[in-house]
């Protein structure tokens, strides 16, 4: 009998060959829960803006694991102690950190399941897999929960300078073609060190950190919070909301069984049990896209029109402002569209609405990025930097938007 070789390699367009370090990682990647990530887009509906942005959470998870291998290598070279068990814990934690994402990633995070974020669902999956793998993920779960005694291990998985951010900025920049987001992950990893049990960046890496934070800001405004991507996501949320309303009224809603379950039931933290997790594991982008295509022909004007807009990229007009939107402008659009299609206020609100978005590239309140000086002193990067923009990146920027239909809708 030929033994299967579990130490295979993946060919990644960004890092080249990514090796699978051990059989546990191989078996986790082979799990159906993890394979599902091939059908979850990394950037939601951003491909409607950047046609190349069709990469998945599967790509991202493998990239993060690769960077973690590099970080472990660098820290060990600098005489930081990371045991074999801790290495396995780190690799499993970063590999599975996004396993709880639902269809279209962040776009539908609170539409499918209310008040349960993807991190919480990732934890449910990890606990389930831990039982299957006889406790092999116990340390990974501790690190994922930021509960492991060695703080720097938790920070490698989740912090302002974690492997997750280092991969998604570089990867999303590559697939969108937005060059400003292209960070040198490998260079930054080379500058990592540990002082008093916490992750720090050596002084010579300060410019790499500055570039990383600037890249994050560019990517948020140009890509993640791009107005066209934003309006597409709002429409997608509205589609699910409308489908739920119609189902409550007793109307027929045709879609896949897993999606129907989440439209029919109000799922939250209290009733998210093992059975719910299994149904959630069957849900991916395909369920949503097939539903949108079906619902384009639904007799309900609101549902069919919203689905038509997304499928054919005939999106609402969106205007972005630095000041709150005036009520009169909104009301004028509202009244015109309402009378044109003889709709109720409730129905019209699906097509004309306003809101706000926030962006903060460097959140000092959550956790600092610390620079270690040559004399051993620790300084926050915003203070250590001679780059005035870095202080500005610590401030929250708010923008306001208004959405309304184009004239030819």
mmCIF file of C-alpha atoms in Angstrom, residues 214-394:
data_model
loop_
_atom_site.group_PDB
_atom_site.id
_atom_site.type_symbol
_atom_site.label_atom_id
_atom_site.label_comp_id
_atom_site.label_asym_id
_atom_site.label_seq_id
_atom_site.Cartn_x
_atom_site.Cartn_y
_atom_site.Cartn_z
ATOM 1 C CA UNK A 214 0.003 54.108 5.339
ATOM 2 C CA UNK A 215 -0.768 51.148 3.065
ATOM 3 C CA UNK A 216 -3.575 50.114 5.415
ATOM 4 C CA UNK A 217 -5.096 53.591 5.218
ATOM 5 C CA UNK A 218 -4.884 53.655 1.399
ATOM 6 C CA UNK A 219 -6.421 50.196 1.131
ATOM 7 C CA UNK A 220 -9.336 51.141 3.388
ATOM 8 C CA UNK A 221 -10.305 54.237 1.445
ATOM 9 C CA UNK A 222 -9.466 52.916 -2.029
ATOM 10 C CA UNK A 223 -10.600 49.316 -1.646
ATOM 11 C CA UNK A 224 -12.368 48.127 1.534
ATOM 12 C CA UNK A 225 -14.509 51.271 1.879
ATOM 13 C CA UNK A 226 -14.711 52.052 -1.848
ATOM 14 C CA UNK A 227 -18.102 53.647 -2.423
ATOM 15 C CA UNK A 228 -19.190 51.224 -5.179
ATOM 16 C CA UNK A 229 -18.233 48.189 -3.087
ATOM 17 C CA UNK A 230 -20.012 49.766 -0.131
ATOM 18 C CA UNK A 231 -23.297 50.302 -1.978
ATOM 19 C CA UNK A 232 -23.172 46.732 -3.374
ATOM 20 C CA UNK A 233 -22.776 45.355 0.166
ATOM 21 C CA UNK A 234 -25.680 47.494 1.425
ATOM 22 C CA UNK A 235 -27.869 46.105 -1.380
ATOM 23 C CA UNK A 236 -26.870 42.540 -0.491
ATOM 24 C CA UNK A 237 -27.819 43.114 3.169
ATOM 25 C CA UNK A 238 -31.143 44.599 2.004
ATOM 26 C CA UNK A 239 -31.847 41.555 -0.197
ATOM 27 C CA UNK A 240 -31.649 39.203 2.783
ATOM 28 C CA UNK A 241 -33.696 41.547 4.948
ATOM 29 C CA UNK A 242 -36.437 41.715 2.304
ATOM 30 C CA UNK A 243 -36.413 37.937 1.796
ATOM 31 C CA UNK A 244 -36.942 37.471 5.559
ATOM 32 C CA UNK A 245 -39.838 39.969 5.554
ATOM 33 C CA UNK A 246 -41.564 38.209 2.649
ATOM 34 C CA UNK A 247 -41.137 34.797 4.245
ATOM 35 C CA UNK A 248 -42.664 36.134 7.489
ATOM 36 C CA UNK A 249 -45.659 37.314 5.453
ATOM 37 C CA UNK A 250 -46.080 33.777 4.112
ATOM 38 C CA UNK A 251 -44.711 34.401 0.642
ATOM 39 C CA UNK A 252 -42.747 31.726 -1.170
ATOM 40 C CA UNK A 253 -38.956 32.151 -1.161
ATOM 41 C CA UNK A 254 -37.018 29.605 -3.215
ATOM 42 C CA UNK A 255 -33.369 29.028 -2.274
ATOM 43 C CA UNK A 256 -30.978 26.361 -0.968
ATOM 44 C CA UNK A 257 -31.873 24.544 2.272
ATOM 45 C CA UNK A 258 -29.024 26.034 4.361
ATOM 46 C CA UNK A 259 -29.900 29.586 3.276
ATOM 47 C CA UNK A 260 -33.618 28.993 3.866
ATOM 48 C CA UNK A 261 -32.827 27.848 7.414
ATOM 49 C CA UNK A 262 -31.104 31.159 8.234
ATOM 50 C CA UNK A 263 -33.850 33.216 6.555
ATOM 51 C CA UNK A 264 -36.521 31.341 8.511
ATOM 52 C CA UNK A 265 -34.830 31.388 11.910
ATOM 53 C CA UNK A 266 -33.496 34.256 13.957
ATOM 54 C CA UNK A 267 -30.104 32.883 14.955
ATOM 55 C CA UNK A 268 -28.102 34.572 17.697
ATOM 56 C CA UNK A 269 -25.551 33.744 20.419
ATOM 57 C CA UNK A 270 -28.169 31.977 22.604
ATOM 58 C CA UNK A 271 -29.444 29.495 20.022
ATOM 59 C CA UNK A 272 -26.290 28.994 17.917
ATOM 60 C CA UNK A 273 -25.796 25.308 18.744
ATOM 61 C CA UNK A 274 -23.995 22.350 17.177
ATOM 62 C CA UNK A 275 -26.790 21.688 14.660
ATOM 63 C CA UNK A 276 -26.725 25.354 13.594
ATOM 64 C CA UNK A 277 -22.957 25.123 13.075
ATOM 65 C CA UNK A 278 -23.401 22.140 10.753
ATOM 66 C CA UNK A 279 -25.961 24.033 8.662
ATOM 67 C CA UNK A 280 -23.720 27.127 8.645
ATOM 68 C CA UNK A 281 -20.864 24.920 7.351
ATOM 69 C CA UNK A 282 -22.952 24.165 4.249
ATOM 70 C CA UNK A 283 -23.403 27.830 3.432
ATOM 71 C CA UNK A 284 -21.139 29.734 1.027
ATOM 72 C CA UNK A 285 -21.141 32.324 -1.790
ATOM 73 C CA UNK A 286 -22.811 29.865 -4.181
ATOM 74 C CA UNK A 287 -26.013 29.783 -2.064
ATOM 75 C CA UNK A 288 -26.278 33.567 -2.139
ATOM 76 C CA UNK A 289 -25.515 33.984 -5.851
ATOM 77 C CA UNK A 290 -27.971 31.258 -6.889
ATOM 78 C CA UNK A 291 -30.650 32.882 -4.706
ATOM 79 C CA UNK A 292 -30.000 36.311 -6.244
ATOM 80 C CA UNK A 293 -30.369 34.837 -9.742
ATOM 81 C CA UNK A 294 -33.653 33.146 -8.782
ATOM 82 C CA UNK A 295 -35.067 36.183 -7.009
ATOM 83 C CA UNK A 296 -34.506 38.503 -9.983
ATOM 84 C CA UNK A 297 -37.778 36.985 -11.266
ATOM 85 C CA UNK A 298 -39.623 37.148 -7.917
ATOM 86 C CA UNK A 299 -43.020 38.901 -8.108
ATOM 87 C CA UNK A 300 -42.057 41.266 -5.254
ATOM 88 C CA UNK A 301 -40.836 44.540 -6.819
ATOM 89 C CA UNK A 302 -38.332 45.334 -4.042
ATOM 90 C CA UNK A 303 -36.673 41.900 -3.938
ATOM 91 C CA UNK A 304 -36.465 41.476 -7.708
ATOM 92 C CA UNK A 305 -35.163 45.025 -8.275
ATOM 93 C CA UNK A 306 -32.461 44.712 -5.577
ATOM 94 C CA UNK A 307 -31.291 41.363 -6.981
ATOM 95 C CA UNK A 308 -31.306 42.713 -10.533
ATOM 96 C CA UNK A 309 -29.103 45.619 -9.426
ATOM 97 C CA UNK A 310 -26.450 43.325 -7.932
ATOM 98 C CA UNK A 311 -26.477 40.627 -10.637
ATOM 99 C CA UNK A 312 -26.243 43.138 -13.487
ATOM 100 C CA UNK A 313 -24.148 45.727 -11.617
ATOM 101 C CA UNK A 314 -26.815 48.394 -12.044
ATOM 102 C CA UNK A 315 -26.124 49.722 -8.569
ATOM 103 C CA UNK A 316 -27.527 52.739 -6.746
ATOM 104 C CA UNK A 317 -25.778 56.077 -7.103
ATOM 105 C CA UNK A 318 -23.694 56.800 -3.990
ATOM 106 C CA UNK A 319 -22.379 60.216 -2.998
ATOM 107 C CA UNK A 320 -19.733 60.508 -0.284
ATOM 108 C CA UNK A 321 -19.395 63.689 1.818
ATOM 109 C CA UNK A 322 -17.274 64.920 4.715
ATOM 110 C CA UNK A 323 -20.353 66.392 6.436
ATOM 111 C CA UNK A 324 -23.675 64.738 7.408
ATOM 112 C CA UNK A 325 -26.191 64.518 4.546
ATOM 113 C CA UNK A 326 -28.917 67.169 4.531
ATOM 114 C CA UNK A 327 -32.376 65.769 5.185
ATOM 115 C CA UNK A 328 -33.954 67.759 2.334
ATOM 116 C CA UNK A 329 -31.763 66.092 -0.317
ATOM 117 C CA UNK A 330 -32.677 62.662 0.990
ATOM 118 C CA UNK A 331 -36.384 63.499 1.201
ATOM 119 C CA UNK A 332 -36.489 64.837 -2.364
ATOM 120 C CA UNK A 333 -35.028 61.603 -3.779
ATOM 121 C CA UNK A 334 -37.303 59.585 -1.483
ATOM 122 C CA UNK A 335 -40.526 61.290 -2.599
ATOM 123 C CA UNK A 336 -39.652 61.128 -6.317
ATOM 124 C CA UNK A 337 -38.877 57.395 -6.307
ATOM 125 C CA UNK A 338 -41.848 56.561 -4.067
ATOM 126 C CA UNK A 339 -44.371 58.230 -6.360
ATOM 127 C CA UNK A 340 -42.708 56.920 -9.578
ATOM 128 C CA UNK A 341 -43.222 53.294 -8.527
ATOM 129 C CA UNK A 342 -46.214 53.717 -6.208
ATOM 130 C CA UNK A 343 -44.331 52.269 -3.203
ATOM 131 C CA UNK A 344 -44.839 52.485 0.541
ATOM 132 C CA UNK A 345 -42.334 54.363 2.755
ATOM 133 C CA UNK A 346 -40.996 51.024 3.987
ATOM 134 C CA UNK A 347 -40.385 49.783 0.418
ATOM 135 C CA UNK A 348 -38.838 53.067 -0.736
ATOM 136 C CA UNK A 349 -36.344 52.986 2.178
ATOM 137 C CA UNK A 350 -34.650 50.000 0.504
ATOM 138 C CA UNK A 351 -33.560 52.265 -2.368
ATOM 139 C CA UNK A 352 -32.926 55.643 -0.740
ATOM 140 C CA UNK A 353 -30.902 55.826 2.463
ATOM 141 C CA UNK A 354 -27.907 57.468 4.091
ATOM 142 C CA UNK A 355 -25.233 56.377 6.545
ATOM 143 C CA UNK A 356 -21.664 56.893 7.683
ATOM 144 C CA UNK A 357 -18.370 55.013 7.621
ATOM 145 C CA UNK A 358 -15.281 55.293 9.796
ATOM 146 C CA UNK A 359 -11.625 54.544 9.194
ATOM 147 C CA UNK A 360 -8.792 54.430 11.712
ATOM 148 C CA UNK A 361 -5.537 53.021 10.332
ATOM 149 C CA UNK A 362 -3.743 52.816 13.671
ATOM 150 C CA UNK A 363 -5.827 52.162 16.779
ATOM 151 C CA UNK A 364 -3.649 52.956 19.801
ATOM 152 C CA UNK A 365 -6.585 52.336 22.151
ATOM 153 C CA UNK A 366 -6.680 48.637 21.240
ATOM 154 C CA UNK A 367 -2.960 47.953 21.211
ATOM 155 C CA UNK A 368 0.244 49.760 20.401
ATOM 156 C CA UNK A 369 2.885 48.889 17.872
ATOM 157 C CA UNK A 370 6.016 49.236 19.965
ATOM 158 C CA UNK A 371 9.469 50.074 18.640
ATOM 159 C CA UNK A 372 12.508 48.910 20.603
ATOM 160 C CA UNK A 373 15.329 51.467 20.455
ATOM 161 C CA UNK A 374 18.984 50.434 20.238
ATOM 162 C CA UNK A 375 19.341 51.405 23.905
ATOM 163 C CA UNK A 376 16.506 49.011 24.807
ATOM 164 C CA UNK A 377 13.859 51.715 25.394
ATOM 165 C CA UNK A 378 10.315 50.938 24.165
ATOM 166 C CA UNK A 379 8.426 53.672 22.293
ATOM 167 C CA UNK A 380 5.051 53.706 20.548
ATOM 168 C CA UNK A 381 5.514 53.934 16.774
ATOM 169 C CA UNK A 382 3.498 57.181 16.523
ATOM 170 C CA UNK A 383 5.946 58.861 18.945
ATOM 171 C CA UNK A 384 9.071 57.213 17.510
ATOM 172 C CA UNK A 385 8.214 58.215 13.957
ATOM 173 C CA UNK A 386 9.286 61.515 12.399
ATOM 174 C CA UNK A 387 6.416 61.016 9.964
ATOM 175 C CA UNK A 388 3.689 63.539 10.867
ATOM 176 C CA UNK A 389 1.079 61.481 9.014
ATOM 177 C CA UNK A 390 1.363 58.713 11.591
ATOM 178 C CA UNK A 391 -0.289 60.836 14.307
ATOM 179 C CA UNK A 392 -3.058 61.626 11.831
ATOM 180 C CA UNK A 393 -3.537 57.886 11.204
ATOM 181 C CA UNK A 394 -4.407 57.457 14.897
#
